[in-house]
Tab-separated table of C-alpha atoms and ligand atoms in Angstrom:
chain	number	residue	atom	x	y	z
A	1	UNK	CA	2.566	-16.321	32.117
A	2	UNK	CA	-0.145	-15.265	34.855
A	3	UNK	CA	-3.694	-14.469	33.089
A	4	UNK	CA	-3.672	-11.812	35.242
A	5	UNK	CA	-1.015	-10.269	34.253
A	6	UNK	CA	-2.243	-10.180	30.515
A	7	UNK	CA	-5.749	-8.983	31.306
A	8	UNK	CA	-5.603	-5.214	30.381
A	9	UNK	CA	-3.263	-6.259	27.336
A	10	UNK	CA	-5.719	-9.265	25.959
A	11	UNK	CA	-8.648	-6.385	26.749
A	12	UNK	CA	-6.897	-3.994	24.483
A	13	UNK	CA	-7.878	-6.760	21.466
A	14	UNK	CA	-11.349	-7.366	22.358
A	15	UNK	CA	-11.073	-10.571	24.385
A	16	UNK	CA	-11.698	-11.064	28.203
A	17	UNK	CA	-9.418	-13.392	30.603
A	18	UNK	CA	-11.975	-16.071	30.563
A	19	UNK	CA	-12.432	-16.764	27.114
A	20	UNK	CA	-9.248	-17.277	26.150
A	21	UNK	CA	-6.273	-19.678	26.913
A	22	UNK	CA	-2.554	-18.761	26.428
A	23	UNK	CA	-0.447	-21.087	25.915
A	24	UNK	CA	3.722	-20.185	25.272
A	25	UNK	CA	5.388	-21.652	22.461
A	26	UNK	CA	8.039	-21.352	19.989
A	27	UNK	CA	12.142	-21.673	20.177
A	28	UNK	CA	13.612	-17.760	19.230
A	29	UNK	CA	16.385	-16.550	21.997
A	30	UNK	CA	14.722	-13.184	22.092
A	31	UNK	CA	10.677	-12.459	21.942
A	32	UNK	CA	8.023	-14.552	24.531
A	33	UNK	CA	5.128	-15.853	21.871
A	34	UNK	CA	1.948	-17.392	23.033
A	35	UNK	CA	-0.488	-19.306	21.153
A	36	UNK	CA	-4.073	-17.184	22.331
A	37	UNK	CA	-6.703	-19.392	21.743
A	38	UNK	CA	-10.255	-17.716	21.628
A	39	UNK	CA	-12.844	-20.248	23.513
A	40	UNK	CA	-16.147	-18.192	22.047
A	41	UNK	CA	-14.715	-18.889	18.284
A	42	UNK	CA	-12.011	-21.360	18.716
A	43	UNK	CA	-10.254	-18.590	16.827
A	44	UNK	CA	-6.722	-18.490	17.345
A	45	UNK	CA	-4.027	-15.925	17.982
A	46	UNK	CA	-0.046	-15.537	18.007
A	47	UNK	CA	0.306	-12.600	20.927
A	48	UNK	CA	4.036	-12.227	20.953
A	49	UNK	CA	5.875	-9.305	23.425
A	50	UNK	CA	8.821	-7.359	22.139
A	51	UNK	CA	12.124	-7.724	23.606
A	52	UNK	CA	13.101	-3.773	24.028
A	53	UNK	CA	16.291	-4.943	25.665
A	54	UNK	CA	16.972	-5.739	21.647
A	55	UNK	CA	14.558	-3.634	20.342
A	56	UNK	CA	14.942	-0.309	21.646
A	57	UNK	CA	12.200	0.971	19.156
A	58	UNK	CA	9.165	-0.965	18.713
A	59	UNK	CA	7.314	1.237	16.869
A	60	UNK	CA	10.740	1.301	14.336
A	61	UNK	CA	9.392	-2.507	13.752
A	62	UNK	CA	6.009	-1.790	14.091
A	63	UNK	CA	5.910	0.940	11.168
A	64	UNK	CA	8.521	-1.036	8.797
A	65	UNK	CA	6.026	-3.775	8.980
A	66	UNK	CA	2.246	-1.927	8.561
A	67	UNK	CA	4.671	0.066	5.445
A	68	UNK	CA	5.241	-3.237	3.653
A	69	UNK	CA	2.086	-5.058	4.522
A	70	UNK	CA	0.688	-1.447	2.751
A	71	UNK	CA	2.717	-2.032	-0.321
A	72	UNK	CA	2.346	-5.535	-0.450
A	73	UNK	CA	-1.473	-5.398	-0.774
A	74	UNK	CA	-0.976	-2.742	-2.942
A	75	UNK	CA	0.591	-5.313	-5.702
A	76	UNK	CA	-0.113	-8.521	-4.726
A	77	UNK	CA	-3.081	-8.938	-2.698
A	78	UNK	CA	-2.829	-12.672	-2.826
A	79	UNK	CA	0.130	-12.580	-1.018
A	80	UNK	CA	0.005	-14.061	2.506
A	81	UNK	CA	2.369	-11.666	4.216
A	82	UNK	CA	0.600	-12.434	8.328
A	83	UNK	CA	1.082	-8.918	9.800
A	84	UNK	CA	-0.069	-7.785	13.221
A	85	UNK	CA	-3.422	-7.289	13.555
A	86	UNK	CA	-4.200	-3.739	15.467
A	87	UNK	CA	-6.178	-2.845	18.830
A	88	UNK	CA	-9.245	-2.109	19.314
A	89	UNK	CA	-8.240	1.599	19.336
A	90	UNK	CA	-6.682	1.236	16.195
A	91	UNK	CA	-3.028	0.905	17.512
A	92	UNK	CA	-0.392	-1.395	15.721
A	93	UNK	CA	0.753	-2.557	19.256
A	94	UNK	CA	-1.076	-2.893	22.775
A	95	UNK	CA	1.466	-1.441	25.422
A	96	UNK	CA	0.975	-2.580	28.732
A	97	UNK	CA	3.579	-2.989	31.589
A	98	UNK	CA	6.599	-1.102	29.895
A	99	UNK	CA	6.584	-3.615	27.271
A	100	UNK	CA	5.413	-3.648	23.986
A	101	UNK	CA	3.139	-6.554	22.510
A	102	UNK	CA	1.300	-7.715	19.313
A	103	UNK	CA	-1.488	-9.834	18.032
A	104	UNK	CA	-0.630	-11.835	14.671
A	105	UNK	CA	-3.490	-13.935	12.967
A	106	UNK	CA	-2.211	-18.146	13.529
A	107	UNK	CA	-2.135	-19.483	9.947
A	108	UNK	CA	-3.922	-22.914	10.197
A	109	UNK	CA	-2.954	-25.766	8.620
A	110	UNK	CA	1.311	-24.717	8.851
A	111	UNK	CA	4.086	-25.805	10.775
A	112	UNK	CA	6.988	-24.573	11.971
A	113	UNK	CA	10.145	-27.082	12.399
A	114	UNK	CA	13.378	-26.562	14.521
A	115	UNK	CA	15.335	-28.721	12.145
A	116	UNK	CA	15.460	-29.756	8.970
A	117	UNK	CA	14.429	-33.496	8.005
A	118	UNK	CA	13.677	-33.188	4.278
A	119	UNK	CA	15.584	-31.296	1.601
A	120	UNK	CA	11.997	-30.223	0.809
A	121	UNK	CA	11.833	-28.300	3.396
A	122	UNK	CA	15.022	-26.241	2.402
A	123	UNK	CA	13.963	-25.623	-0.877
A	124	UNK	CA	10.282	-24.352	0.270
A	125	UNK	CA	11.941	-22.082	2.969
A	126	UNK	CA	14.164	-20.926	0.969
A	127	UNK	CA	12.180	-20.080	-2.024
A	128	UNK	CA	9.590	-17.767	0.691
A	129	UNK	CA	12.467	-15.431	2.097
A	130	UNK	CA	13.390	-15.590	-1.580
A	131	UNK	CA	9.690	-14.566	-2.649
A	132	UNK	CA	9.351	-11.870	-0.135
A	133	UNK	CA	12.637	-10.182	-1.722
A	134	UNK	CA	11.399	-10.562	-5.135
A	135	UNK	CA	7.841	-8.799	-4.704
A	136	UNK	CA	9.743	-6.267	-2.731
A	137	UNK	CA	11.926	-5.348	-5.671
A	138	UNK	CA	10.838	-2.092	-6.397
A	139	UNK	CA	10.203	-1.485	-2.869
A	140	UNK	CA	11.639	1.996	-1.345
A	141	UNK	CA	14.360	0.372	1.018
A	142	UNK	CA	14.860	4.069	2.263
A	143	UNK	CA	11.648	4.613	3.846
A	144	UNK	CA	12.246	1.444	6.315
A	145	UNK	CA	14.180	2.147	9.651
A	146	UNK	CA	17.159	-0.064	10.854
A	147	UNK	CA	15.630	-2.067	13.515
A	148	UNK	CA	18.455	-2.931	15.582
A	149	UNK	CA	21.805	-0.288	14.159
A	150	UNK	CA	25.006	-2.985	13.102
A	151	UNK	CA	22.508	-6.042	13.140
A	152	UNK	CA	24.422	-7.766	9.668
A	153	UNK	CA	27.505	-5.494	10.014
A	154	UNK	CA	30.589	-7.847	10.271
A	155	UNK	CA	32.557	-5.040	10.591
A	156	UNK	CA	31.360	-3.224	13.212
A	157	UNK	CA	30.443	-6.960	15.048
A	158	UNK	CA	34.281	-7.854	14.668
A	159	UNK	CA	34.941	-4.077	16.575
A	160	UNK	CA	32.622	-6.161	18.821
A	161	UNK	CA	34.677	-8.611	19.729
A	162	UNK	CA	38.280	-7.224	19.620
A	163	UNK	CA	36.005	-4.606	22.156
A	164	UNK	CA	34.609	-7.703	24.839
A	165	UNK	CA	38.337	-9.482	23.755
A	166	UNK	CA	40.003	-6.446	25.416
A	167	UNK	CA	37.848	-6.514	28.542
A	168	UNK	CA	37.494	-9.454	29.085
A	169	UNK	CA	38.393	-11.406	32.489
A	170	UNK	CA	41.592	-13.593	32.103
A	171	UNK	CA	40.289	-16.950	32.562
A	172	UNK	CA	37.737	-16.683	29.951
A	173	UNK	CA	39.872	-15.430	27.287
A	174	UNK	CA	42.217	-18.866	28.088
A	175	UNK	CA	39.387	-20.838	28.374
A	176	UNK	CA	38.586	-19.421	24.700
A	177	UNK	CA	41.976	-18.960	23.898
A	178	UNK	CA	41.837	-21.212	20.790
A	179	UNK	CA	38.806	-20.094	19.156
A	180	UNK	CA	40.038	-16.439	19.743
A	181	UNK	CA	42.501	-17.482	17.395
A	182	UNK	CA	40.430	-18.756	14.695
A	183	UNK	CA	38.353	-15.624	15.223
A	184	UNK	CA	41.505	-13.293	14.667
A	185	UNK	CA	42.626	-15.540	11.769
A	186	UNK	CA	39.173	-14.750	9.864
A	187	UNK	CA	39.531	-11.461	9.512
A	188	UNK	CA	40.013	-11.510	5.756
A	189	UNK	CA	36.256	-12.335	5.534
A	190	UNK	CA	35.798	-8.657	6.495
A	191	UNK	CA	38.453	-7.361	3.919
A	192	UNK	CA	36.812	-9.065	1.109
A	193	UNK	CA	33.043	-8.153	1.826
A	194	UNK	CA	34.921	-4.789	1.975
A	195	UNK	CA	35.560	-5.060	-1.807
A	196	UNK	CA	32.073	-5.322	-2.567
A	197	UNK	CA	30.359	-3.073	-0.618
A	198	UNK	CA	29.971	0.009	-2.568
A	199	UNK	CA	29.833	-2.029	-5.771
A	200	UNK	CA	26.105	-0.703	-7.604
A	201	UNK	CA	25.867	-3.972	-8.199
A	202	UNK	CA	25.424	-5.283	-4.675
A	203	UNK	CA	22.641	-3.280	-3.893
A	204	UNK	CA	20.342	-2.976	-0.591
A	205	UNK	CA	17.207	-5.078	-0.311
A	206	UNK	CA	14.225	-5.591	1.763
A	207	UNK	CA	16.055	-8.149	3.698
A	208	UNK	CA	14.300	-10.322	6.412
A	209	UNK	CA	17.740	-11.084	8.488
A	210	UNK	CA	16.427	-13.777	10.915
A	211	UNK	CA	15.812	-17.301	7.480
A	212	UNK	CA	16.060	-19.660	9.781
A	213	UNK	CA	13.486	-22.771	9.645
A	214	UNK	CA	11.675	-21.871	12.359
A	215	UNK	CA	10.907	-18.567	11.084
A	216	UNK	CA	8.813	-19.854	7.862
A	217	UNK	CA	5.462	-21.626	7.790
A	218	UNK	CA	4.907	-24.719	6.261
A	219	UNK	CA	2.504	-26.510	4.655
A	220	UNK	CA	1.192	-29.362	7.320
A	221	UNK	CA	0.411	-31.890	5.185
A	222	UNK	CA	2.287	-31.116	2.325
A	223	UNK	CA	5.681	-29.103	3.246
A	224	UNK	CA	4.884	-26.269	0.509
A	225	UNK	CA	6.019	-23.022	1.892
A	226	UNK	CA	3.098	-21.065	2.818
A	227	UNK	CA	4.383	-18.056	4.423
A	228	UNK	CA	7.452	-16.114	6.409
A	229	UNK	CA	6.773	-15.215	10.203
A	230	UNK	CA	8.660	-13.132	13.120
A	231	UNK	CA	9.090	-9.956	11.009
A	232	UNK	CA	11.190	-7.553	13.826
A	233	UNK	CA	14.202	-7.586	11.333
A	234	UNK	CA	12.924	-6.690	8.425
A	235	UNK	CA	15.018	-3.696	6.903
A	236	UNK	CA	17.077	-2.775	4.252
A	237	UNK	CA	20.188	-5.257	3.823
A	238	UNK	CA	22.342	-6.915	1.705
A	239	UNK	CA	21.419	-10.210	-0.252
A	240	UNK	CA	24.008	-12.665	1.502
A	241	UNK	CA	21.994	-11.741	5.185
A	242	UNK	CA	18.475	-13.846	4.091
A	243	UNK	CA	20.737	-16.408	1.900
A	244	UNK	CA	23.347	-16.491	4.441
A	245	UNK	CA	21.701	-17.596	7.319
A	246	UNK	CA	19.704	-19.970	5.413
A	247	UNK	CA	23.023	-21.763	4.238
A	248	UNK	CA	24.012	-21.346	8.042
A	249	UNK	CA	21.400	-22.995	9.273
A	250	UNK	CA	19.630	-25.479	6.797
A	251	UNK	CA	23.099	-27.041	5.764
A	252	UNK	CA	23.732	-28.754	8.648
A	253	UNK	CA	21.564	-31.602	10.108
A	254	UNK	CA	22.866	-30.572	14.041
A	255	UNK	CA	22.150	-26.914	15.261
A	256	UNK	CA	24.284	-24.337	16.811
A	257	UNK	CA	23.619	-25.762	20.281
A	258	UNK	CA	25.282	-29.244	18.855
A	259	UNK	CA	28.654	-29.830	20.963
A	260	UNK	CA	29.794	-33.056	19.263
A	261	UNK	CA	31.728	-31.338	16.560
A	262	UNK	CA	32.206	-33.948	14.527
A	263	UNK	CA	28.440	-33.910	13.455
A	264	UNK	CA	28.931	-30.741	12.216
A	265	UNK	CA	29.161	-31.637	8.699
A	266	UNK	CA	27.426	-30.326	4.584
A	267	UNK	CA	24.814	-32.204	3.839
A	268	UNK	CA	25.072	-31.495	0.286
A	269	UNK	CA	21.486	-32.080	-0.929
A	270	UNK	CA	20.538	-29.539	1.412
A	271	UNK	CA	22.563	-26.760	0.397
A	272	UNK	CA	21.515	-27.429	-3.141
A	273	UNK	CA	17.870	-26.988	-2.343
A	274	UNK	CA	18.287	-23.950	-0.183
A	275	UNK	CA	20.358	-22.715	-3.209
A	276	UNK	CA	17.989	-23.630	-5.601
A	277	UNK	CA	14.746	-22.608	-3.755
A	278	UNK	CA	15.994	-19.087	-3.513
A	279	UNK	CA	17.393	-19.019	-6.743
A	280	UNK	CA	13.824	-19.725	-7.954
A	281	UNK	CA	12.476	-16.410	-6.980
A	282	UNK	CA	15.699	-14.597	-7.116
A	283	UNK	CA	17.395	-15.782	-10.365
A	284	UNK	CA	15.970	-12.784	-12.233
A	285	UNK	CA	16.854	-10.238	-9.735
A	286	UNK	CA	20.237	-10.801	-8.316
A	287	UNK	CA	22.781	-9.127	-10.336
A	288	UNK	CA	26.082	-11.457	-11.469
A	289	UNK	CA	27.963	-9.889	-8.926
A	290	UNK	CA	25.581	-10.867	-6.234
A	291	UNK	CA	25.456	-14.526	-8.440
A	292	UNK	CA	29.416	-14.652	-7.548
A	293	UNK	CA	28.719	-13.757	-3.712
A	294	UNK	CA	26.341	-16.915	-3.065
A	295	UNK	CA	28.782	-19.115	-1.117
A	296	UNK	CA	30.599	-15.802	0.411
A	297	UNK	CA	26.776	-15.288	1.934
A	298	UNK	CA	26.939	-18.683	3.806
A	299	UNK	CA	30.718	-17.883	5.367
A	300	UNK	CA	29.971	-13.914	5.879
A	301	UNK	CA	26.775	-15.045	8.025
A	302	UNK	CA	28.453	-18.252	9.666
A	303	UNK	CA	31.662	-16.070	10.546
A	304	UNK	CA	29.601	-13.326	12.090
A	305	UNK	CA	27.791	-15.633	14.300
A	306	UNK	CA	30.282	-17.671	15.688
A	307	UNK	CA	31.677	-14.048	16.173
A	308	UNK	CA	28.409	-13.119	18.087
A	309	UNK	CA	28.572	-16.178	20.356
A	310	UNK	CA	32.599	-15.730	21.324
A	311	UNK	CA	31.909	-11.655	21.664
A	312	UNK	CA	28.674	-12.938	24.217
A	313	UNK	CA	30.840	-15.642	25.817
A	314	UNK	CA	33.358	-12.952	26.473
A	315	UNK	CA	31.258	-10.345	27.665
A	316	UNK	CA	29.755	-12.543	30.130
A	317	UNK	CA	26.548	-13.951	28.071
A	318	UNK	CA	24.703	-10.726	28.119
A	319	UNK	CA	22.737	-11.620	25.233
A	320	UNK	CA	21.915	-15.333	24.428
A	321	UNK	CA	20.523	-17.170	27.022
A	322	UNK	CA	22.646	-20.272	28.213
A	323	UNK	CA	21.654	-23.125	30.145
A	324	UNK	CA	25.171	-23.605	30.743
A	325	UNK	CA	28.851	-21.435	31.738
A	326	UNK	CA	30.313	-22.157	28.468
A	327	UNK	CA	27.525	-22.887	26.516
A	328	UNK	CA	28.301	-19.605	23.911
A	329	UNK	CA	31.699	-20.461	23.966
A	330	UNK	CA	30.684	-23.870	22.316
A	331	UNK	CA	27.823	-21.874	19.876
A	332	UNK	CA	31.060	-20.370	18.599
A	333	UNK	CA	33.121	-23.732	18.001
A	334	UNK	CA	30.110	-25.087	16.228
A	335	UNK	CA	29.740	-22.099	13.915
A	336	UNK	CA	33.723	-22.290	13.179
A	337	UNK	CA	33.547	-25.716	12.510
A	338	UNK	CA	30.450	-25.259	10.113
A	339	UNK	CA	32.950	-22.435	8.883
A	340	UNK	CA	35.811	-24.478	8.632
A	341	UNK	CA	33.596	-26.920	6.524
A	342	UNK	CA	32.704	-24.585	4.142
A	343	UNK	CA	36.222	-23.361	3.385
A	344	UNK	CA	36.841	-27.417	2.588
A	345	UNK	CA	33.932	-28.025	0.257
A	346	UNK	CA	34.369	-25.163	-1.156
A	347	UNK	CA	35.322	-26.232	-4.957
A	348	UNK	CA	31.864	-28.864	-4.878
A	349	UNK	CA	29.599	-26.382	-3.654
A	350	UNK	CA	30.782	-23.803	-6.024
A	351	UNK	CA	29.903	-26.534	-8.644
A	352	UNK	CA	26.693	-27.111	-7.094
A	353	UNK	CA	26.053	-22.898	-7.667
A	354	UNK	CA	26.954	-23.005	-11.195
A	355	UNK	CA	25.222	-25.767	-11.644
A	356	UNK	CA	21.664	-24.321	-10.012
A	357	UNK	CA	22.668	-21.164	-11.913
A	358	UNK	CA	22.760	-23.036	-15.559
B	1	GN1	C1	18.308	-14.698	17.401
B	1	GN1	O1	15.624	-14.720	18.790
B	1	GN1	P1	15.964	-15.687	17.457
B	1	GN1	O2	16.699	-16.919	18.301
B	1	GN1	O3	15.607	-15.793	16.608
B	1	GN1	C2	19.106	-14.088	16.905
B	1	GN1	C3	19.544	-14.069	15.679
B	1	GN1	C4	20.811	-15.363	15.186
B	1	GN1	C5	20.123	-16.080	16.409
B	1	GN1	C6	21.094	-17.448	16.588
B	1	GN1	C7	17.194	-10.275	17.122
B	1	GN1	O4	17.745	-15.185	16.817
B	1	GN1	O5	20.631	-13.028	14.616
B	1	GN1	O6	21.063	-15.509	14.264
B	1	GN1	O7	19.080	-16.388	17.236
B	1	GN1	N1	18.285	-12.493	16.519
B	1	GN1	C8	18.694	-11.535	17.190
B	1	GN1	O8	20.272	-18.233	16.932
B	1	GN1	O9	19.534	-10.854	17.681
B	2	MG	MG1	14.015	-13.949	15.298
C-alpha cells in the first residue's frame, strides 16, 4: 500500500505518514492486513481493511466485537480480547476511500502460524477457542448480528453448489465430474445434521467461525495460547463450527492447497490434542448431544469447505483467490480426501474422543 493512500486513514488514528511504517502481513483470503509501526514510540499496531464484498455490513462486525468486548471486560477483566482501538473521534472503524478500516493492538512476543509442527500448538489453540466460548456461555447470543448470512449453513452451501452446477459451463462440469459425484454422494451429512438441528441439546453459542491456526496467537517462547484474533465472524452458531474447523485445519500436516493427495492423512496425535484442548475448556459446558457430535463436527465442516471450493470453481472463482485455473477444484479434491480419511479412521477417532471425554 502506498502511504499516500493511507494518509487520511492513519491520521484518523492520530498518526502522521512520516512517523509510521507499514508492512503487509497475514495469509488470509479475505481481508488485507498491515503491521503499522509508530516510529515515534516504537509501538506496533495491526491495521486492517474489511473486505466489504464478503462482509456487507462492517458495522455489524464492529458492534458484535464491541458487545462481546464490553461483556468480557465486565466479567473477565483479565482476559485478553484484542478488540479494535477507536479513532480519535471515538469511532469503531475509519471510513476511507469506500473502505472500512480498523486498528488493533499488536500483541507482543506472540506468533501466528500457518501450519502446525507440534501437538502443543493444536492443544493450545483449541483451548483458546474453547475458552472464548466458555467465557461467553452466559452471554445473550441474540444481541449479536449475523455478519455473513448462511456462513456455516451446510444446507444452504449445498443449494449454492447445486445452483452453480446447473449454471456451470459444460467443460467445467466435465473437468470436475468425479468431484461433483463425490459432493452429491455426501448429501447424507446434511440429513444427519438436520436430525439434530432443532434439539435443545444442540444450542446456539458464540462461535468464532474461523478457527484455523493463524487466527490464534501463541507465545513465541513457550507456544502457550495467548489470545484469538480475526473476529469478523464472531456470531451465534453451533459448537461444530469451531471444533470442526480446527479438526479440518489442524489434523493434517498439509494445507487445503496441497495437490499431492497421498499427503492428506490424519495425524492422530494432533486430532487428540485438538479434542483435548477444546474439552479442557468446554467439557463442562457441552451437552451430551454435543459430545456425541464431536467427530461429526469435523465431517460437517470439511464437507462444507469442499462444497465451497467446488462451488467457487464451478462459478468461475469469484470468491477464493487462485494462482492457477483449477486451484479451487484441487482444493475441493483435497478436502474430499480429508473427508474420506475421517470416515476411514472413524473407529479409532471415536475411541480417542471417548478417551478424552472420560
Ligand atoms: C476464508 O480469510 P480466511 O482465509 O481466514 C473463509 C473461511 C474458510 C477459509 C478457507 C469469511 O478464511 O470460511 O474456511 O477461507 N472466510 C470467509 O481457507 O469466507
Ligand atoms: Mg479470516
